[in-house]
């Protein structure tokens, strides 16, 4: 699998990065995990506008899904003629209604369904193209999911947004690459069931015995190096900070 960081800024875009969005490719299939603010523009550095085969939305906070409104325009009013065929979009209950409301004036309440084939995510296993995926509910103020993606005997696990969660440790167990949020600063912020800090991300990686940890969803006002050091105090495997346009072969 090839993982490309499209955007990794937490909560709002930075000068250097869009919000959460990660492109996962294998066998010519392109699955996008989240499409936060600014991601649609950045995505076009990595693939054509119409080259996505499926989208997974971890939850419906704007920094993970709002660029789907722009993507609706691109697919619905396609400039070179005709409307795009629908692609599967996996998201929590209410994804279509939420995106339709965010857009504001779609031609009808079901217009989004003409270009997106919405599937409601629940905890469980299913296939997306060539990938076997498993989703697990995580701890966040809204319904939110982490996802484990497997292909060819390799795996990557994306936390989405979550506070500390044993369910996430279980989902990520033995994974080759753990893309884990570390939004909070250790010792500074500690709001239950919202986000993790670097130390907690490292602790989850250690307990899940992952092979590699990539920290993400760090807000522009947070010192990423402090979060990296905090994670490394708990986990001694390879640990890096996600950065836009980084590519990982998994
Ligand atoms: Zn977020
Ligand atoms: Zn969130």
mmCIF file of N, CA and C in Angstrom, residues 59-143:
data_model
loop_
_atom_site.group_PDB
_atom_site.id
_atom_site.type_symbol
_atom_site.label_atom_id
_atom_site.label_comp_id
_atom_site.label_asym_id
_atom_site.label_seq_id
_atom_site.Cartn_x
_atom_site.Cartn_y
_atom_site.Cartn_z
ATOM 1 N N UNK A 59 -15.391 11.024 10.651
ATOM 2 C CA UNK A 59 -16.476 11.665 11.382
ATOM 3 C C UNK A 59 -16.812 12.968 10.680
ATOM 4 N N UNK A 60 -17.832 13.656 11.210
ATOM 5 C CA UNK A 60 -18.394 14.775 10.450
ATOM 6 C C UNK A 60 -18.004 16.146 10.988
ATOM 7 N N UNK A 61 -16.924 16.239 11.721
ATOM 8 C CA UNK A 61 -16.366 17.562 12.013
ATOM 9 C C UNK A 61 -15.812 18.143 10.717
ATOM 10 N N UNK A 62 -15.935 19.480 10.596
ATOM 11 C CA UNK A 62 -15.596 20.132 9.335
ATOM 12 C C UNK A 62 -14.159 19.862 8.894
ATOM 13 N N UNK A 63 -13.249 19.754 9.856
ATOM 14 C CA UNK A 63 -11.841 19.566 9.474
ATOM 15 C C UNK A 63 -11.563 18.157 8.939
ATOM 16 N N UNK A 64 -12.624 17.343 8.811
ATOM 17 C CA UNK A 64 -12.462 15.999 8.236
ATOM 18 C C UNK A 64 -13.355 15.760 7.022
ATOM 19 N N UNK A 65 -14.327 16.661 6.783
ATOM 20 C CA UNK A 65 -15.266 16.349 5.697
ATOM 21 C C UNK A 65 -15.692 17.521 4.836
ATOM 22 N N UNK A 66 -15.358 18.750 5.215
ATOM 23 C CA UNK A 66 -16.057 19.872 4.581
ATOM 24 C C UNK A 66 -15.701 20.061 3.101
ATOM 25 N N UNK A 67 -14.530 19.614 2.667
ATOM 26 C CA UNK A 67 -14.202 19.775 1.244
ATOM 27 C C UNK A 67 -14.989 18.822 0.350
ATOM 28 N N UNK A 68 -15.780 17.941 0.935
ATOM 29 C CA UNK A 68 -16.690 17.134 0.126
ATOM 30 C C UNK A 68 -17.734 18.022 -0.560
ATOM 31 N N UNK A 69 -17.992 19.214 -0.003
ATOM 32 C CA UNK A 69 -18.919 20.155 -0.658
ATOM 33 C C UNK A 69 -18.341 20.612 -1.999
ATOM 34 N N UNK A 70 -17.074 21.000 -1.991
ATOM 35 C CA UNK A 70 -16.425 21.379 -3.245
ATOM 36 C C UNK A 70 -16.318 20.196 -4.195
ATOM 37 N N UNK A 71 -16.088 19.031 -3.632
ATOM 38 C CA UNK A 71 -15.956 17.848 -4.486
ATOM 39 C C UNK A 71 -17.292 17.486 -5.128
ATOM 40 N N UNK A 72 -18.386 17.773 -4.418
ATOM 41 C CA UNK A 72 -19.719 17.601 -5.014
ATOM 42 C C UNK A 72 -19.843 18.474 -6.265
ATOM 43 N N UNK A 73 -19.445 19.724 -6.170
ATOM 44 C CA UNK A 73 -19.522 20.623 -7.336
ATOM 45 C C UNK A 73 -18.736 20.041 -8.503
ATOM 46 N N UNK A 74 -17.517 19.598 -8.209
ATOM 47 C CA UNK A 74 -16.643 19.088 -9.273
ATOM 48 C C UNK A 74 -17.250 17.876 -9.964
ATOM 49 N N UNK A 75 -17.948 17.039 -9.226
ATOM 50 C CA UNK A 75 -18.513 15.812 -9.815
ATOM 51 C C UNK A 75 -19.901 16.047 -10.426
ATOM 52 N N UNK A 76 -20.667 16.954 -9.818
ATOM 53 C CA UNK A 76 -22.061 17.151 -10.249
ATOM 54 C C UNK A 76 -22.131 18.049 -11.478
ATOM 55 N N UNK A 77 -21.289 19.075 -11.484
ATOM 56 C CA UNK A 77 -21.303 20.032 -12.600
ATOM 57 C C UNK A 77 -20.049 19.862 -13.443
ATOM 58 N N UNK A 78 -19.684 18.641 -13.679
ATOM 59 C CA UNK A 78 -18.436 18.348 -14.379
ATOM 60 C C UNK A 78 -18.334 19.173 -15.664
ATOM 61 N N UNK A 79 -17.180 19.843 -15.793
ATOM 62 C CA UNK A 79 -17.049 20.846 -16.835
ATOM 63 C C UNK A 79 -16.878 20.258 -18.228
ATOM 64 N N UNK A 80 -16.324 19.057 -18.298
ATOM 65 C CA UNK A 80 -16.095 18.499 -19.634
ATOM 66 C C UNK A 80 -17.273 17.618 -20.068
ATOM 67 N N UNK A 81 -18.449 17.897 -19.521
ATOM 68 C CA UNK A 81 -19.664 17.248 -20.001
ATOM 69 C C UNK A 81 -20.108 16.100 -19.144
ATOM 70 N N UNK A 82 -21.401 16.102 -18.834
ATOM 71 C CA UNK A 82 -21.988 14.995 -18.087
ATOM 72 C C UNK A 82 -21.686 15.055 -16.613
ATOM 73 N N UNK A 83 -22.351 14.199 -15.903
ATOM 74 C CA UNK A 83 -22.194 14.121 -14.458
ATOM 75 C C UNK A 83 -21.345 12.895 -14.156
ATOM 76 N N UNK A 84 -20.521 12.976 -13.138
ATOM 77 C CA UNK A 84 -19.702 11.814 -12.785
ATOM 78 C C UNK A 84 -20.574 10.692 -12.236
ATOM 79 N N UNK A 85 -20.174 9.475 -12.523
ATOM 80 C CA UNK A 85 -20.801 8.327 -11.869
ATOM 81 C C UNK A 85 -20.520 8.415 -10.367
ATOM 82 N N UNK A 86 -21.372 7.802 -9.578
ATOM 83 C CA UNK A 86 -21.181 7.898 -8.129
ATOM 84 C C UNK A 86 -20.025 7.009 -7.679
ATOM 85 N N UNK A 87 -19.355 7.473 -6.662
ATOM 86 C CA UNK A 87 -18.328 6.656 -6.007
ATOM 87 C C UNK A 87 -18.776 6.414 -4.571
ATOM 88 N N UNK A 88 -18.386 5.276 -3.990
ATOM 89 C CA UNK A 88 -18.798 5.010 -2.614
ATOM 90 C C UNK A 88 -18.188 5.997 -1.624
ATOM 91 N N UNK A 89 -19.017 6.478 -0.722
ATOM 92 C CA UNK A 89 -18.576 7.350 0.371
ATOM 93 C C UNK A 89 -19.056 6.713 1.674
ATOM 94 N N UNK A 90 -18.107 6.340 2.507
ATOM 95 C CA UNK A 90 -18.404 5.691 3.787
ATOM 96 C C UNK A 90 -18.304 6.739 4.878
ATOM 97 N N UNK A 91 -19.346 6.853 5.681
ATOM 98 C CA UNK A 91 -19.321 7.841 6.752
ATOM 99 C C UNK A 91 -20.331 7.488 7.821
ATOM 100 N N UNK A 92 -20.294 8.221 8.941
ATOM 101 C CA UNK A 92 -21.245 7.950 10.024
ATOM 102 C C UNK A 92 -22.684 8.232 9.584
ATOM 103 N N UNK A 93 -23.620 7.766 10.389
ATOM 104 C CA UNK A 93 -25.040 8.053 10.172
ATOM 105 C C UNK A 93 -25.230 9.550 9.915
ATOM 106 N N UNK A 94 -25.980 9.892 8.881
ATOM 107 C CA UNK A 94 -26.296 11.300 8.638
ATOM 108 C C UNK A 94 -25.304 12.038 7.763
ATOM 109 N N UNK A 95 -24.385 11.294 7.146
ATOM 110 C CA UNK A 95 -23.350 11.962 6.342
ATOM 111 C C UNK A 95 -23.966 12.756 5.179
ATOM 112 N N UNK A 96 -24.903 12.142 4.454
ATOM 113 C CA UNK A 96 -25.475 12.839 3.294
ATOM 114 C C UNK A 96 -26.195 14.120 3.733
ATOM 115 N N UNK A 97 -27.003 14.029 4.788
ATOM 116 C CA UNK A 97 -27.746 15.211 5.249
ATOM 117 C C UNK A 97 -26.791 16.300 5.717
ATOM 118 N N UNK A 98 -25.744 15.894 6.401
ATOM 119 C CA UNK A 98 -24.784 16.878 6.914
ATOM 120 C C UNK A 98 -24.076 17.609 5.773
ATOM 121 N N UNK A 99 -23.635 16.854 4.766
ATOM 122 C CA UNK A 99 -22.926 17.483 3.652
ATOM 123 C C UNK A 99 -23.875 18.353 2.825
ATOM 124 N N UNK A 100 -25.117 17.898 2.684
ATOM 125 C CA UNK A 100 -26.114 18.679 1.934
ATOM 126 C C UNK A 100 -26.382 20.005 2.642
ATOM 127 N N UNK A 101 -26.499 19.962 3.953
ATOM 128 C CA UNK A 101 -26.705 21.190 4.734
ATOM 129 C C UNK A 101 -25.488 22.109 4.639
ATOM 130 N N UNK A 102 -24.307 21.513 4.713
ATOM 131 C CA UNK A 102 -23.080 22.325 4.650
ATOM 132 C C UNK A 102 -22.966 23.012 3.290
ATOM 133 N N UNK A 103 -23.388 22.300 2.236
ATOM 134 C CA UNK A 103 -23.324 22.890 0.895
ATOM 135 C C UNK A 103 -24.298 24.049 0.778
ATOM 136 N N UNK A 104 -25.527 23.842 1.267
ATOM 137 C CA UNK A 104 -26.475 24.957 1.346
ATOM 138 C C UNK A 104 -27.599 24.947 0.349
ATOM 139 N N UNK A 105 -27.310 24.775 -0.929
ATOM 140 C CA UNK A 105 -28.404 24.843 -1.906
ATOM 141 C C UNK A 105 -28.198 23.851 -3.051
ATOM 142 N N UNK A 106 -28.102 22.594 -2.691
ATOM 143 C CA UNK A 106 -28.060 21.569 -3.727
ATOM 144 C C UNK A 106 -29.396 21.585 -4.469
ATOM 145 N N UNK A 107 -29.401 21.194 -5.734
ATOM 146 C CA UNK A 107 -30.657 21.231 -6.504
ATOM 147 C C UNK A 107 -31.802 20.498 -5.809
ATOM 148 N N UNK A 108 -31.523 19.388 -5.175
ATOM 149 C CA UNK A 108 -32.560 18.717 -4.388
ATOM 150 C C UNK A 108 -31.895 18.066 -3.179
ATOM 151 N N UNK A 109 -32.720 17.557 -2.262
ATOM 152 C CA UNK A 109 -32.189 16.955 -1.041
ATOM 153 C C UNK A 109 -31.391 15.693 -1.334
ATOM 154 N N UNK A 110 -31.588 15.137 -2.542
ATOM 155 C CA UNK A 110 -30.879 13.894 -2.875
ATOM 156 C C UNK A 110 -29.809 14.096 -3.946
ATOM 157 N N UNK A 111 -29.488 15.341 -4.252
ATOM 158 C CA UNK A 111 -28.511 15.590 -5.328
ATOM 159 C C UNK A 111 -27.157 14.962 -5.036
ATOM 160 N N UNK A 112 -26.749 15.014 -3.770
ATOM 161 C CA UNK A 112 -25.435 14.450 -3.444
ATOM 162 C C UNK A 112 -25.370 12.966 -3.800
ATOM 163 N N UNK A 113 -26.510 12.285 -3.663
ATOM 164 C CA UNK A 113 -26.549 10.841 -3.941
ATOM 165 C C UNK A 113 -26.334 10.519 -5.416
ATOM 166 N N UNK A 114 -26.459 11.537 -6.277
ATOM 167 C CA UNK A 114 -26.247 11.283 -7.705
ATOM 168 C C UNK A 114 -24.763 11.092 -8.020
ATOM 169 N N UNK A 115 -23.917 11.639 -7.182
ATOM 170 C CA UNK A 115 -22.478 11.491 -7.442
ATOM 171 C C UNK A 115 -21.730 10.782 -6.308
ATOM 172 N N UNK A 116 -22.417 10.613 -5.179
ATOM 173 C CA UNK A 116 -21.811 9.868 -4.061
ATOM 174 C C UNK A 116 -22.764 8.749 -3.644
ATOM 175 N N UNK A 117 -22.242 7.557 -3.533
ATOM 176 C CA UNK A 117 -23.023 6.412 -3.091
ATOM 177 C C UNK A 117 -22.748 6.232 -1.587
ATOM 178 N N UNK A 118 -23.631 6.792 -0.756
ATOM 179 C CA UNK A 118 -23.361 6.848 0.690
ATOM 180 C C UNK A 118 -23.592 5.504 1.366
ATOM 181 N N UNK A 119 -22.636 5.125 2.188
ATOM 182 C CA UNK A 119 -22.747 3.912 3.011
ATOM 183 C C UNK A 119 -22.546 4.316 4.465
ATOM 184 N N UNK A 120 -23.438 3.879 5.341
ATOM 185 C CA UNK A 120 -23.319 4.211 6.763
ATOM 186 C C UNK A 120 -22.344 3.262 7.446
ATOM 187 N N UNK A 121 -21.348 3.848 8.086
ATOM 188 C CA UNK A 121 -20.330 3.051 8.780
ATOM 189 C C UNK A 121 -20.834 2.645 10.166
ATOM 190 N N UNK A 122 -20.615 1.408 10.485
ATOM 191 C CA UNK A 122 -20.819 0.889 11.840
ATOM 192 C C UNK A 122 -19.545 0.125 12.198
ATOM 193 N N UNK A 123 -19.326 -0.203 13.456
ATOM 194 C CA UNK A 123 -18.152 -1.011 13.782
ATOM 195 C C UNK A 123 -18.252 -2.366 13.077
ATOM 196 N N UNK A 124 -17.179 -2.779 12.421
ATOM 197 C CA UNK A 124 -17.215 -4.077 11.744
ATOM 198 C C UNK A 124 -16.208 -4.162 10.618
ATOM 199 N N UNK A 125 -16.262 -5.278 9.882
ATOM 200 C CA UNK A 125 -15.328 -5.523 8.777
ATOM 201 C C UNK A 125 -16.078 -5.542 7.462
ATOM 202 N N UNK A 126 -15.443 -4.992 6.438
ATOM 203 C CA UNK A 126 -16.011 -5.034 5.096
ATOM 204 C C UNK A 126 -14.896 -4.739 4.106
ATOM 205 N N UNK A 127 -15.205 -4.855 2.825
ATOM 206 C CA UNK A 127 -14.213 -4.589 1.795
ATOM 207 C C UNK A 127 -14.480 -3.235 1.143
ATOM 208 N N UNK A 128 -13.405 -2.527 0.832
ATOM 209 C CA UNK A 128 -13.481 -1.345 -0.033
ATOM 210 C C UNK A 128 -12.488 -1.607 -1.156
ATOM 211 N N UNK A 129 -12.991 -1.852 -2.370
ATOM 212 C CA UNK A 129 -12.094 -2.215 -3.464
ATOM 213 C C UNK A 129 -11.224 -3.385 -3.052
ATOM 214 N N UNK A 130 -9.897 -3.283 -3.226
ATOM 215 C CA UNK A 130 -9.009 -4.400 -2.893
ATOM 216 C C UNK A 130 -8.656 -4.468 -1.404
ATOM 217 N N UNK A 131 -9.175 -3.528 -0.616
ATOM 218 C CA UNK A 131 -8.806 -3.454 0.798
ATOM 219 C C UNK A 131 -9.830 -4.174 1.673
ATOM 220 N N UNK A 132 -9.327 -4.876 2.676
ATOM 221 C CA UNK A 132 -10.188 -5.364 3.749
ATOM 222 C C UNK A 132 -10.057 -4.366 4.886
ATOM 223 N N UNK A 133 -11.170 -3.817 5.308
ATOM 224 C CA UNK A 133 -11.096 -2.801 6.347
ATOM 225 C C UNK A 133 -11.889 -3.247 7.572
ATOM 226 N N UNK A 134 -11.465 -2.703 8.697
ATOM 227 C CA UNK A 134 -12.213 -2.906 9.944
ATOM 228 C C UNK A 134 -12.361 -1.550 10.609
ATOM 229 N N UNK A 135 -13.548 -1.248 11.034
ATOM 230 C CA UNK A 135 -13.806 0.039 11.674
ATOM 231 C C UNK A 135 -14.183 -0.194 13.134
ATOM 232 N N UNK A 136 -13.837 0.809 13.945
ATOM 233 C CA UNK A 136 -14.152 0.725 15.366
ATOM 234 C C UNK A 136 -14.543 2.109 15.851
ATOM 235 N N UNK A 137 -15.579 2.175 16.651
ATOM 236 C CA UNK A 137 -16.011 3.438 17.238
ATOM 237 C C UNK A 137 -14.960 3.923 18.226
ATOM 238 N N UNK A 138 -14.603 5.186 18.145
ATOM 239 C CA UNK A 138 -13.619 5.753 19.063
ATOM 240 C C UNK A 138 -14.250 6.876 19.877
ATOM 241 N N UNK A 139 -13.453 7.563 20.678
ATOM 242 C CA UNK A 139 -13.993 8.464 21.701
ATOM 243 C C UNK A 139 -13.835 9.928 21.301
ATOM 244 N N UNK A 140 -14.933 10.512 20.901
ATOM 245 C CA UNK A 140 -14.938 11.868 20.385
ATOM 246 C C UNK A 140 -16.349 12.415 20.624
ATOM 247 N N UNK A 141 -16.531 13.729 20.648
ATOM 248 C CA UNK A 141 -17.874 14.246 20.971
ATOM 249 C C UNK A 141 -18.954 13.856 19.961
ATOM 250 N N UNK A 142 -18.562 13.504 18.759
ATOM 251 C CA UNK A 142 -19.530 13.038 17.755
ATOM 252 C C UNK A 142 -19.175 11.605 17.379
ATOM 253 N N UNK A 143 -20.106 10.920 16.709
ATOM 254 C CA UNK A 143 -19.849 9.546 16.258
ATOM 255 C C UNK A 143 -18.598 9.555 15.380
#
